[in-house]
């Protein structure tokens, strides 16, 4: 396979300085995507800083990615960076979305372990300490799995259904009830950075990588402030990226639907011919039937075209090879 070669040619991953074998305690990076979190971000940072004080044996860096916030989030982040030398802020030129913000954070994180978490306090900072313990015990990827969650009923139900659907059709085992709250060992983080597809479903990419994976269970809290930045539209898009990125089941489904309607058609033909031959006095009436079948098949065909189209659209996006994100500024990066 030319896989390795393809990656070399097609990918321009930003250069990165790793902490490597430098002396001092192991460095832990937090990757923190922020989109319009002005009301909660300061409290989040305080809680996170308080939590990591319980593990003084590590060094820390906090990589905030400002994903084109339209509120004052950036100003708050700049302020945090001024008062805390461990804070770095990657400021996007516009909103690129949660999954891409995480990617940028991973590109800029230099730690021996990288922890990705939301900045709305739905992922409790304390849980990341448990992840660190699990990492110390030898795990290379530690995912946080929700034992319970306190989102609205609709969100809970759709998430529950979706994770199970994905489990059935995806070609890799994607763990259920697991989001992007996760610790990655330096080795796993470096490998994850090689996945540069545009339609990103990071939890799926992590699942395909392998490595020694562990879970910690946690109770997902409510948002501390503000409201969800994942409206229905973005959620559906992520869900579609998950399915199309890791499964060709929708394409196979089209073939199956084709077979079923073909079978029905054959049965219909045999019936009509038999009627004509053996009961010539009966006329097969059926304007209504005709319309129903016509509309049904037309709908089925358009649906199928839509499914194929969504794969083709994703191919087009990949072929364009645009950069995944555009950074306006990096704040608090004294390493140059
Ligand atoms: N987020 C982001 N870009 C976006 C949407 C969300 O960086 O376009 C961030 C957001 O600030 C939060 C995290 O991603 O830290 C998860 O978003 P949210 O809490 O709205 O999702 P939910 O928990 O409702 O699924
Ligand atoms: Mg949230």
mmCIF file of C-alpha atoms and ligand atoms in Angstrom:
data_model
loop_
_atom_site.group_PDB
_atom_site.id
_atom_site.type_symbol
_atom_site.label_atom_id
_atom_site.label_comp_id
_atom_site.label_asym_id
_atom_site.label_seq_id
_atom_site.Cartn_x
_atom_site.Cartn_y
_atom_site.Cartn_z
ATOM 1 C CA UNK A 1 0.000 0.000 0.000
ATOM 2 C CA UNK A 2 1.093 3.526 -0.689
ATOM 3 C CA UNK A 3 -0.504 4.847 2.485
ATOM 4 C CA UNK A 4 2.624 6.197 4.025
ATOM 5 C CA UNK A 5 3.550 7.888 0.784
ATOM 6 C CA UNK A 6 0.141 9.479 0.424
ATOM 7 C CA UNK A 7 0.406 11.023 3.850
ATOM 8 C CA UNK A 8 3.839 12.401 3.074
ATOM 9 C CA UNK A 9 2.702 14.049 -0.115
ATOM 10 C CA UNK A 10 -0.776 15.229 0.721
ATOM 11 C CA UNK A 11 -0.321 16.465 4.226
ATOM 12 C CA UNK A 12 1.346 19.529 5.517
ATOM 13 C CA UNK A 13 1.088 19.222 9.238
ATOM 14 C CA UNK A 14 2.252 22.309 11.100
ATOM 15 C CA UNK A 15 5.632 21.920 12.717
ATOM 16 C CA UNK A 16 5.612 21.422 16.404
ATOM 17 C CA UNK A 17 8.110 21.508 19.200
ATOM 18 C CA UNK A 18 7.665 18.590 21.566
ATOM 19 C CA UNK A 19 8.890 18.782 25.079
ATOM 20 C CA UNK A 20 10.789 15.615 24.155
ATOM 21 C CA UNK A 21 13.465 14.468 26.532
ATOM 22 C CA UNK A 22 13.827 17.856 28.154
ATOM 23 C CA UNK A 23 14.490 17.674 31.861
ATOM 24 C CA UNK A 24 11.832 18.553 34.433
ATOM 25 C CA UNK A 25 8.479 16.971 35.226
ATOM 26 C CA UNK A 26 6.267 15.489 32.495
ATOM 27 C CA UNK A 27 4.236 18.162 30.745
ATOM 28 C CA UNK A 28 0.469 17.831 30.463
ATOM 29 C CA UNK A 29 -1.317 19.880 27.792
ATOM 30 C CA UNK A 30 -4.983 20.774 27.930
ATOM 31 C CA UNK A 31 -6.677 21.428 24.602
ATOM 32 C CA UNK A 32 -9.639 23.709 25.210
ATOM 33 C CA UNK A 33 -11.964 24.772 22.378
ATOM 34 C CA UNK A 34 -13.867 27.990 23.061
ATOM 35 C CA UNK A 35 -16.786 29.350 21.109
ATOM 36 C CA UNK A 36 -18.800 32.177 22.652
ATOM 37 C CA UNK A 37 -18.189 31.134 26.245
ATOM 38 C CA UNK A 38 -17.693 34.623 27.664
ATOM 39 C CA UNK A 39 -19.878 33.990 30.718
ATOM 40 C CA UNK A 40 -18.274 30.765 31.789
ATOM 41 C CA UNK A 41 -14.693 30.737 30.648
ATOM 42 C CA UNK A 42 -13.144 32.532 33.612
ATOM 43 C CA UNK A 43 -14.821 30.248 36.101
ATOM 44 C CA UNK A 44 -13.800 27.270 33.987
ATOM 45 C CA UNK A 45 -10.168 28.291 34.082
ATOM 46 C CA UNK A 46 -10.257 28.819 37.834
ATOM 47 C CA UNK A 47 -11.739 25.372 38.399
ATOM 48 C CA UNK A 48 -9.252 23.745 36.068
ATOM 49 C CA UNK A 49 -6.317 25.529 37.690
ATOM 50 C CA UNK A 50 -7.597 24.490 41.107
ATOM 51 C CA UNK A 51 -7.960 20.885 39.984
ATOM 52 C CA UNK A 52 -4.443 20.575 38.586
ATOM 53 C CA UNK A 53 -2.997 21.874 41.844
ATOM 54 C CA UNK A 54 -3.868 18.423 43.207
ATOM 55 C CA UNK A 55 -1.298 16.869 40.866
ATOM 56 C CA UNK A 56 1.769 19.044 41.432
ATOM 57 C CA UNK A 57 4.055 16.350 40.036
ATOM 58 C CA UNK A 58 3.303 17.479 36.450
ATOM 59 C CA UNK A 59 3.925 20.665 34.521
ATOM 60 C CA UNK A 60 0.937 22.098 32.683
ATOM 61 C CA UNK A 61 0.050 24.112 29.629
ATOM 62 C CA UNK A 62 -3.430 25.263 28.665
ATOM 63 C CA UNK A 63 -4.003 25.617 24.933
ATOM 64 C CA UNK A 64 -7.218 27.555 24.402
ATOM 65 C CA UNK A 65 -8.505 27.646 20.848
ATOM 66 C CA UNK A 66 -10.772 30.606 20.244
ATOM 67 C CA UNK A 67 -13.001 29.299 17.472
ATOM 68 C CA UNK A 68 -14.078 32.658 16.076
ATOM 69 C CA UNK A 69 -16.117 33.702 19.098
ATOM 70 C CA UNK A 70 -18.329 36.694 18.408
ATOM 71 C CA UNK A 71 -18.674 37.679 22.071
ATOM 72 C CA UNK A 72 -15.879 38.899 24.330
ATOM 73 C CA UNK A 73 -14.336 35.455 24.843
ATOM 74 C CA UNK A 74 -11.069 36.469 23.203
ATOM 75 C CA UNK A 75 -10.569 39.384 25.549
ATOM 76 C CA UNK A 76 -11.105 37.138 28.563
ATOM 77 C CA UNK A 77 -8.643 34.609 27.136
ATOM 78 C CA UNK A 78 -6.033 37.311 26.531
ATOM 79 C CA UNK A 79 -6.468 38.349 30.110
ATOM 80 C CA UNK A 80 -6.016 34.757 31.302
ATOM 81 C CA UNK A 81 -2.845 34.479 29.209
ATOM 82 C CA UNK A 82 -1.492 37.669 30.744
ATOM 83 C CA UNK A 83 -1.997 36.418 34.282
ATOM 84 C CA UNK A 84 -1.056 32.781 33.784
ATOM 85 C CA UNK A 85 2.116 31.949 31.831
ATOM 86 C CA UNK A 86 0.838 28.420 31.235
ATOM 87 C CA UNK A 87 -1.985 29.722 29.028
ATOM 88 C CA UNK A 88 -1.685 29.915 25.260
ATOM 89 C CA UNK A 89 -4.447 31.129 22.960
ATOM 90 C CA UNK A 90 -4.814 30.087 19.340
ATOM 91 C CA UNK A 91 -7.121 32.648 17.763
ATOM 92 C CA UNK A 92 -8.958 31.419 14.654
ATOM 93 C CA UNK A 93 -9.771 33.846 11.860
ATOM 94 C CA UNK A 94 -13.383 32.636 11.934
ATOM 95 C CA UNK A 95 -15.557 29.861 13.348
ATOM 96 C CA UNK A 96 -14.297 26.534 12.029
ATOM 97 C CA UNK A 97 -16.192 24.214 14.338
ATOM 98 C CA UNK A 98 -15.497 22.169 17.416
ATOM 99 C CA UNK A 99 -13.716 19.236 15.764
ATOM 100 C CA UNK A 100 -11.332 21.506 13.878
ATOM 101 C CA UNK A 101 -10.681 23.591 16.980
ATOM 102 C CA UNK A 102 -9.622 20.415 18.764
ATOM 103 C CA UNK A 103 -7.350 19.568 15.830
ATOM 104 C CA UNK A 104 -5.639 22.952 16.014
ATOM 105 C CA UNK A 105 -5.182 22.503 19.746
ATOM 106 C CA UNK A 106 -3.550 19.127 19.172
ATOM 107 C CA UNK A 107 -1.274 20.695 16.564
ATOM 108 C CA UNK A 108 -0.070 23.272 19.073
ATOM 109 C CA UNK A 109 0.072 21.165 22.226
ATOM 110 C CA UNK A 110 3.560 20.076 23.226
ATOM 111 C CA UNK A 111 2.874 17.969 26.314
ATOM 112 C CA UNK A 112 3.783 14.351 27.042
ATOM 113 C CA UNK A 113 0.056 13.832 27.477
ATOM 114 C CA UNK A 114 -2.721 15.872 25.881
ATOM 115 C CA UNK A 115 -6.183 16.184 27.400
ATOM 116 C CA UNK A 116 -9.046 17.434 25.233
ATOM 117 C CA UNK A 117 -12.029 18.842 27.094
ATOM 118 C CA UNK A 118 -14.967 21.221 26.653
ATOM 119 C CA UNK A 119 -14.802 24.604 28.303
ATOM 120 C CA UNK A 120 -18.356 24.787 29.605
ATOM 121 C CA UNK A 121 -17.689 22.669 32.708
ATOM 122 C CA UNK A 122 -19.745 19.794 31.305
ATOM 123 C CA UNK A 123 -16.525 17.820 31.415
ATOM 124 C CA UNK A 124 -15.500 18.164 35.065
ATOM 125 C CA UNK A 125 -11.802 19.104 35.472
ATOM 126 C CA UNK A 126 -11.506 16.587 38.321
ATOM 127 C CA UNK A 127 -12.139 13.722 35.927
ATOM 128 C CA UNK A 128 -9.056 14.704 33.957
ATOM 129 C CA UNK A 129 -6.997 13.941 37.063
ATOM 130 C CA UNK A 130 -8.347 10.395 37.024
ATOM 131 C CA UNK A 131 -7.273 10.219 33.395
ATOM 132 C CA UNK A 132 -3.787 11.269 34.405
ATOM 133 C CA UNK A 133 -3.673 8.480 36.975
ATOM 134 C CA UNK A 134 -4.783 5.964 34.348
ATOM 135 C CA UNK A 135 -2.131 7.323 31.984
ATOM 136 C CA UNK A 136 0.505 6.883 34.684
ATOM 137 C CA UNK A 137 -0.600 3.255 34.957
ATOM 138 C CA UNK A 138 0.335 2.743 31.319
ATOM 139 C CA UNK A 139 -2.730 3.634 29.221
ATOM 140 C CA UNK A 140 -2.006 5.424 25.951
ATOM 141 C CA UNK A 141 -5.530 6.697 25.305
ATOM 142 C CA UNK A 142 -7.994 7.371 28.114
ATOM 143 C CA UNK A 143 -11.569 8.204 27.112
ATOM 144 C CA UNK A 144 -14.189 9.543 29.457
ATOM 145 C CA UNK A 145 -17.428 7.649 29.174
ATOM 146 C CA UNK A 146 -20.674 9.179 30.386
ATOM 147 C CA UNK A 147 -22.359 7.200 33.093
ATOM 148 C CA UNK A 148 -25.127 9.745 33.095
ATOM 149 C CA UNK A 149 -25.742 13.078 31.461
ATOM 150 C CA UNK A 150 -27.910 16.013 32.341
ATOM 151 C CA UNK A 151 -28.718 17.397 28.936
ATOM 152 C CA UNK A 152 -32.291 17.814 27.734
ATOM 153 C CA UNK A 153 -34.458 14.791 26.959
ATOM 154 C CA UNK A 154 -34.230 15.172 23.191
ATOM 155 C CA UNK A 155 -30.434 15.460 23.230
ATOM 156 C CA UNK A 156 -30.117 12.422 25.479
ATOM 157 C CA UNK A 157 -32.461 10.318 23.362
ATOM 158 C CA UNK A 158 -30.917 11.265 20.015
ATOM 159 C CA UNK A 159 -27.387 10.749 21.338
ATOM 160 C CA UNK A 160 -28.351 7.363 22.765
ATOM 161 C CA UNK A 161 -29.910 6.232 19.489
ATOM 162 C CA UNK A 162 -27.093 7.623 17.365
ATOM 163 C CA UNK A 163 -24.265 5.959 19.264
ATOM 164 C CA UNK A 164 -25.987 2.596 18.915
ATOM 165 C CA UNK A 165 -26.699 3.118 15.221
ATOM 166 C CA UNK A 166 -23.071 4.034 14.652
ATOM 167 C CA UNK A 167 -21.946 0.972 16.531
ATOM 168 C CA UNK A 168 -23.982 -1.203 14.176
ATOM 169 C CA UNK A 169 -22.845 0.269 10.882
ATOM 170 C CA UNK A 170 -19.332 1.592 11.495
ATOM 171 C CA UNK A 171 -16.465 -0.566 10.350
ATOM 172 C CA UNK A 172 -14.500 0.119 13.515
ATOM 173 C CA UNK A 173 -15.610 -0.259 17.091
ATOM 174 C CA UNK A 174 -16.509 3.268 18.195
ATOM 175 C CA UNK A 175 -17.245 3.212 21.919
ATOM 176 C CA UNK A 176 -20.757 4.289 22.900
ATOM 177 C CA UNK A 177 -21.499 7.336 25.077
ATOM 178 C CA UNK A 178 -18.009 8.696 24.613
ATOM 179 C CA UNK A 179 -17.437 12.197 23.299
ATOM 180 C CA UNK A 180 -14.188 14.042 22.785
ATOM 181 C CA UNK A 181 -13.213 14.309 26.454
ATOM 182 C CA UNK A 182 -10.058 12.255 26.266
ATOM 183 C CA UNK A 183 -6.401 11.949 27.206
ATOM 184 C CA UNK A 184 -3.886 11.089 24.504
ATOM 185 C CA UNK A 185 -0.371 10.003 25.148
ATOM 186 C CA UNK A 186 2.233 11.958 23.110
ATOM 187 C CA UNK A 187 2.630 8.979 20.779
ATOM 188 C CA UNK A 188 -1.135 8.709 20.174
ATOM 189 C CA UNK A 189 -1.472 12.482 19.769
ATOM 190 C CA UNK A 190 1.261 12.527 17.132
ATOM 191 C CA UNK A 191 -0.460 9.748 15.229
ATOM 192 C CA UNK A 192 -3.847 11.453 15.467
ATOM 193 C CA UNK A 193 -2.318 14.577 13.932
ATOM 194 C CA UNK A 194 -1.647 12.656 10.740
ATOM 195 C CA UNK A 195 -5.384 12.291 10.103
ATOM 196 C CA UNK A 196 -6.130 15.430 8.102
ATOM 197 C CA UNK A 197 -9.570 14.722 6.629
ATOM 198 C CA UNK A 198 -11.924 17.677 6.447
ATOM 199 C CA UNK A 199 -15.080 15.923 7.629
ATOM 200 C CA UNK A 200 -13.787 15.204 11.058
ATOM 201 C CA UNK A 201 -15.172 12.794 13.585
ATOM 202 C CA UNK A 202 -12.327 12.650 16.034
ATOM 203 C CA UNK A 203 -13.704 9.959 18.320
ATOM 204 C CA UNK A 204 -13.907 7.686 15.287
ATOM 205 C CA UNK A 205 -10.354 8.472 14.232
ATOM 206 C CA UNK A 206 -9.134 7.672 17.722
ATOM 207 C CA UNK A 207 -10.991 4.371 17.585
ATOM 208 C CA UNK A 208 -9.316 3.393 14.296
ATOM 209 C CA UNK A 209 -5.853 4.127 15.662
ATOM 210 C CA UNK A 210 -5.710 1.312 18.140
ATOM 211 C CA UNK A 211 -3.273 1.832 21.033
ATOM 212 C CA UNK A 212 -3.851 0.761 24.561
ATOM 213 C CA UNK A 213 -7.234 2.331 25.307
ATOM 214 C CA UNK A 214 -8.846 2.731 28.703
ATOM 215 C CA UNK A 215 -12.018 4.367 29.966
ATOM 216 C CA UNK A 216 -12.943 6.344 33.023
ATOM 217 C CA UNK A 217 -16.614 6.767 33.892
ATOM 218 C CA UNK A 218 -18.069 10.125 34.790
ATOM 219 C CA UNK A 219 -21.320 11.987 35.265
ATOM 220 C CA UNK A 220 -21.725 14.718 32.709
ATOM 221 C CA UNK A 221 -22.865 17.942 34.302
ATOM 222 C CA UNK A 222 -25.088 20.625 32.966
ATOM 223 C CA UNK A 223 -23.564 23.591 31.225
ATOM 224 C CA UNK A 224 -22.276 26.098 33.782
ATOM 225 C CA UNK A 225 -23.167 29.125 31.657
ATOM 226 C CA UNK A 226 -24.422 30.023 28.215
ATOM 227 C CA UNK A 227 -26.145 27.563 25.968
ATOM 228 C CA UNK A 228 -25.134 24.760 23.669
ATOM 229 C CA UNK A 229 -23.059 25.750 20.640
ATOM 230 C CA UNK A 230 -24.199 22.625 18.856
ATOM 231 C CA UNK A 231 -27.534 23.520 17.296
ATOM 232 C CA UNK A 232 -29.435 20.800 15.432
ATOM 233 C CA UNK A 233 -27.692 21.695 12.169
ATOM 234 C CA UNK A 234 -24.158 21.199 13.518
ATOM 235 C CA UNK A 235 -25.166 18.068 15.388
ATOM 236 C CA UNK A 236 -26.653 16.486 12.261
ATOM 237 C CA UNK A 237 -23.526 17.392 10.322
ATOM 238 C CA UNK A 238 -21.308 15.748 12.927
ATOM 239 C CA UNK A 239 -23.580 12.716 12.946
ATOM 240 C CA UNK A 240 -23.366 12.465 9.151
ATOM 241 C CA UNK A 241 -19.588 12.857 9.266
ATOM 242 C CA UNK A 242 -19.469 9.989 11.724
ATOM 243 C CA UNK A 243 -21.487 7.689 9.507
ATOM 244 C CA UNK A 244 -19.964 8.599 6.132
ATOM 245 C CA UNK A 245 -16.450 8.750 7.535
ATOM 246 C CA UNK A 246 -16.530 5.295 9.043
ATOM 247 C CA UNK A 247 -19.077 3.330 7.100
ATOM 248 C CA UNK A 248 -20.379 2.696 3.628
ATOM 249 C CA UNK A 249 -23.575 1.227 5.041
ATOM 250 C CA UNK A 250 -25.781 3.953 3.470
ATOM 251 C CA UNK A 251 -24.432 3.040 0.030
ATOM 252 C CA UNK A 252 -25.111 -0.639 0.613
ATOM 253 C CA UNK A 253 -28.589 0.257 1.812
ATOM 254 C CA UNK A 254 -29.300 1.846 -1.574
ATOM 255 C CA UNK A 255 -28.399 -1.392 -3.339
ATOM 256 C CA UNK A 256 -30.669 -3.289 -1.010
ATOM 257 C CA UNK A 257 -33.559 -0.914 -1.583
ATOM 258 C CA UNK A 258 -33.017 -1.358 -5.304
ATOM 259 C CA UNK A 259 -33.280 -5.119 -4.949
ATOM 260 C CA UNK A 260 -36.468 -4.894 -2.934
ATOM 261 C CA UNK A 261 -38.244 -2.614 -5.394
ATOM 262 C CA UNK A 262 -37.026 -4.729 -8.296
ATOM 263 C CA UNK A 263 -38.475 -7.846 -6.671
ATOM 264 C CA UNK A 264 -41.773 -6.083 -6.127
ATOM 265 C CA UNK A 265 -41.787 -4.990 -9.749
ATOM 266 C CA UNK A 266 -41.189 -8.541 -10.971
ATOM 267 C CA UNK A 267 -44.018 -9.845 -8.809
ATOM 268 C CA UNK A 268 -46.255 -7.117 -10.224
ATOM 269 C CA UNK A 269 -45.340 -8.001 -13.807
ATOM 270 C CA UNK A 270 -46.016 -11.707 -13.290
ATOM 271 C CA UNK A 271 -49.348 -10.846 -11.680
ATOM 272 C CA UNK A 272 -50.399 -8.551 -14.527
ATOM 273 C CA UNK A 273 -49.374 -11.017 -17.228
ATOM 274 C CA UNK A 274 -51.102 -13.913 -15.465
ATOM 275 C CA UNK A 275 -54.265 -11.868 -15.126
ATOM 276 C CA UNK A 276 -54.190 -10.975 -18.812
ATOM 277 C CA UNK A 277 -53.702 -14.619 -19.877
ATOM 278 C CA UNK A 278 -56.094 -16.399 -17.544
ATOM 279 C CA UNK A 279 -58.717 -13.769 -16.677
ATOM 280 C CA UNK A 280 -58.918 -11.590 -19.777
ATOM 281 C CA UNK A 281 -62.265 -10.216 -18.619
ATOM 282 C CA UNK A 282 -60.665 -8.476 -15.626
ATOM 283 C CA UNK A 283 -59.030 -5.143 -16.368
ATOM 284 C CA UNK A 284 -56.226 -4.111 -14.054
ATOM 285 C CA UNK A 285 -57.334 -0.685 -12.994
ATOM 286 C CA UNK A 286 -55.013 1.535 -11.119
ATOM 287 C CA UNK A 287 -54.375 5.166 -11.686
ATOM 288 C CA UNK A 288 -53.939 5.614 -7.943
ATOM 289 C CA UNK A 289 -51.640 2.626 -7.740
ATOM 290 C CA UNK A 290 -49.610 4.038 -10.584
ATOM 291 C CA UNK A 291 -49.170 7.393 -8.895
ATOM 292 C CA UNK A 292 -48.241 5.831 -5.590
ATOM 293 C CA UNK A 293 -45.617 3.602 -7.151
ATOM 294 C CA UNK A 294 -44.280 6.443 -9.266
ATOM 295 C CA UNK A 295 -43.922 8.792 -6.318
ATOM 296 C CA UNK A 296 -42.507 6.083 -4.107
ATOM 297 C CA UNK A 297 -39.816 5.158 -6.596
ATOM 298 C CA UNK A 298 -39.099 8.792 -7.420
ATOM 299 C CA UNK A 299 -38.629 9.548 -3.740
ATOM 300 C CA UNK A 300 -36.428 6.531 -3.268
ATOM 301 C CA UNK A 301 -34.257 7.544 -6.182
ATOM 302 C CA UNK A 302 -33.813 11.093 -4.983
ATOM 303 C CA UNK A 303 -32.968 9.869 -1.516
ATOM 304 C CA UNK A 304 -30.375 7.557 -2.989
ATOM 305 C CA UNK A 305 -28.930 10.367 -5.060
ATOM 306 C CA UNK A 306 -28.737 12.445 -1.901
ATOM 307 C CA UNK A 307 -26.798 9.738 -0.108
ATOM 308 C CA UNK A 308 -24.397 9.287 -3.002
ATOM 309 C CA UNK A 309 -24.164 13.075 -3.276
ATOM 310 C CA UNK A 310 -23.085 13.447 0.315
ATOM 311 C CA UNK A 311 -20.221 11.041 -0.285
ATOM 312 C CA UNK A 312 -19.297 12.817 -3.517
ATOM 313 C CA UNK A 313 -19.434 16.193 -1.770
ATOM 314 C CA UNK A 314 -17.024 14.931 0.849
ATOM 315 C CA UNK A 315 -14.690 13.607 -1.841
ATOM 316 C CA UNK A 316 -14.755 17.053 -3.466
ATOM 317 C CA UNK A 317 -13.891 18.759 -0.201
ATOM 318 C CA UNK A 318 -10.980 16.433 0.383
ATOM 319 C CA UNK A 319 -9.645 16.923 -3.120
ATOM 320 C CA UNK A 320 -9.592 20.693 -2.724
ATOM 321 C CA UNK A 321 -6.987 20.259 0.001
ATOM 322 C CA UNK A 322 -7.648 23.578 1.644
ATOM 323 C CA UNK A 323 -6.020 24.197 4.987
ATOM 324 C CA UNK A 324 -8.136 22.876 7.847
ATOM 325 C CA UNK A 325 -8.106 26.170 9.698
ATOM 326 C CA UNK A 326 -6.696 29.669 9.552
ATOM 327 C CA UNK A 327 -5.044 31.162 12.611
ATOM 328 C CA UNK A 328 -5.080 34.915 13.113
ATOM 329 C CA UNK A 329 -2.781 34.999 16.087
ATOM 330 C CA UNK A 330 -1.122 32.910 18.758
ATOM 331 C CA UNK A 331 -1.085 34.621 22.120
ATOM 332 C CA UNK A 332 1.192 33.785 25.014
ATOM 333 C CA UNK A 333 3.642 31.765 22.946
ATOM 334 C CA UNK A 334 7.041 32.951 24.094
ATOM 335 C CA UNK A 335 8.746 29.926 22.574
ATOM 336 C CA UNK A 336 8.493 31.639 19.197
HETATM 337 N N1 LIG B 1 -17.255 24.722 20.388
HETATM 338 C C1 LIG B 1 -16.341 25.224 19.475
HETATM 339 N N2 LIG B 1 -16.759 25.551 18.213
HETATM 340 C C2 LIG B 1 -18.064 25.384 17.806
HETATM 341 C C3 LIG B 1 -18.982 24.831 18.737
HETATM 342 C C4 LIG B 1 -18.534 24.508 20.009
HETATM 343 O O1 LIG B 1 -15.165 25.389 19.790
HETATM 344 O O2 LIG B 1 -18.374 25.707 16.659
HETATM 345 C C5 LIG B 1 -16.797 24.373 21.748
HETATM 346 C C6 LIG B 1 -17.604 24.961 22.880
HETATM 347 O O3 LIG B 1 -17.103 26.210 23.294
HETATM 348 C C7 LIG B 1 -17.450 23.916 23.965
HETATM 349 C C8 LIG B 1 -17.304 22.631 23.194
HETATM 350 O O4 LIG B 1 -16.934 22.992 21.875
HETATM 351 O O5 LIG B 1 -16.278 24.107 24.724
HETATM 352 C C9 LIG B 1 -18.570 21.804 23.181
HETATM 353 O O6 LIG B 1 -19.644 22.575 22.706
HETATM 354 P P1 LIG B 1 -21.067 22.552 23.404
HETATM 355 O O7 LIG B 1 -20.907 22.535 24.886
HETATM 356 O O8 LIG B 1 -21.878 23.654 22.852
HETATM 357 O O9 LIG B 1 -21.625 21.165 22.900
HETATM 358 P P2 LIG B 1 -22.575 20.193 23.743
HETATM 359 O O10 LIG B 1 -21.890 19.942 25.046
HETATM 360 O O11 LIG B 1 -23.867 20.897 23.889
HETATM 361 O O12 LIG B 1 -22.647 18.969 22.874
HETATM 362 MG MG1 LIG B 2 -21.309 21.377 26.335
#
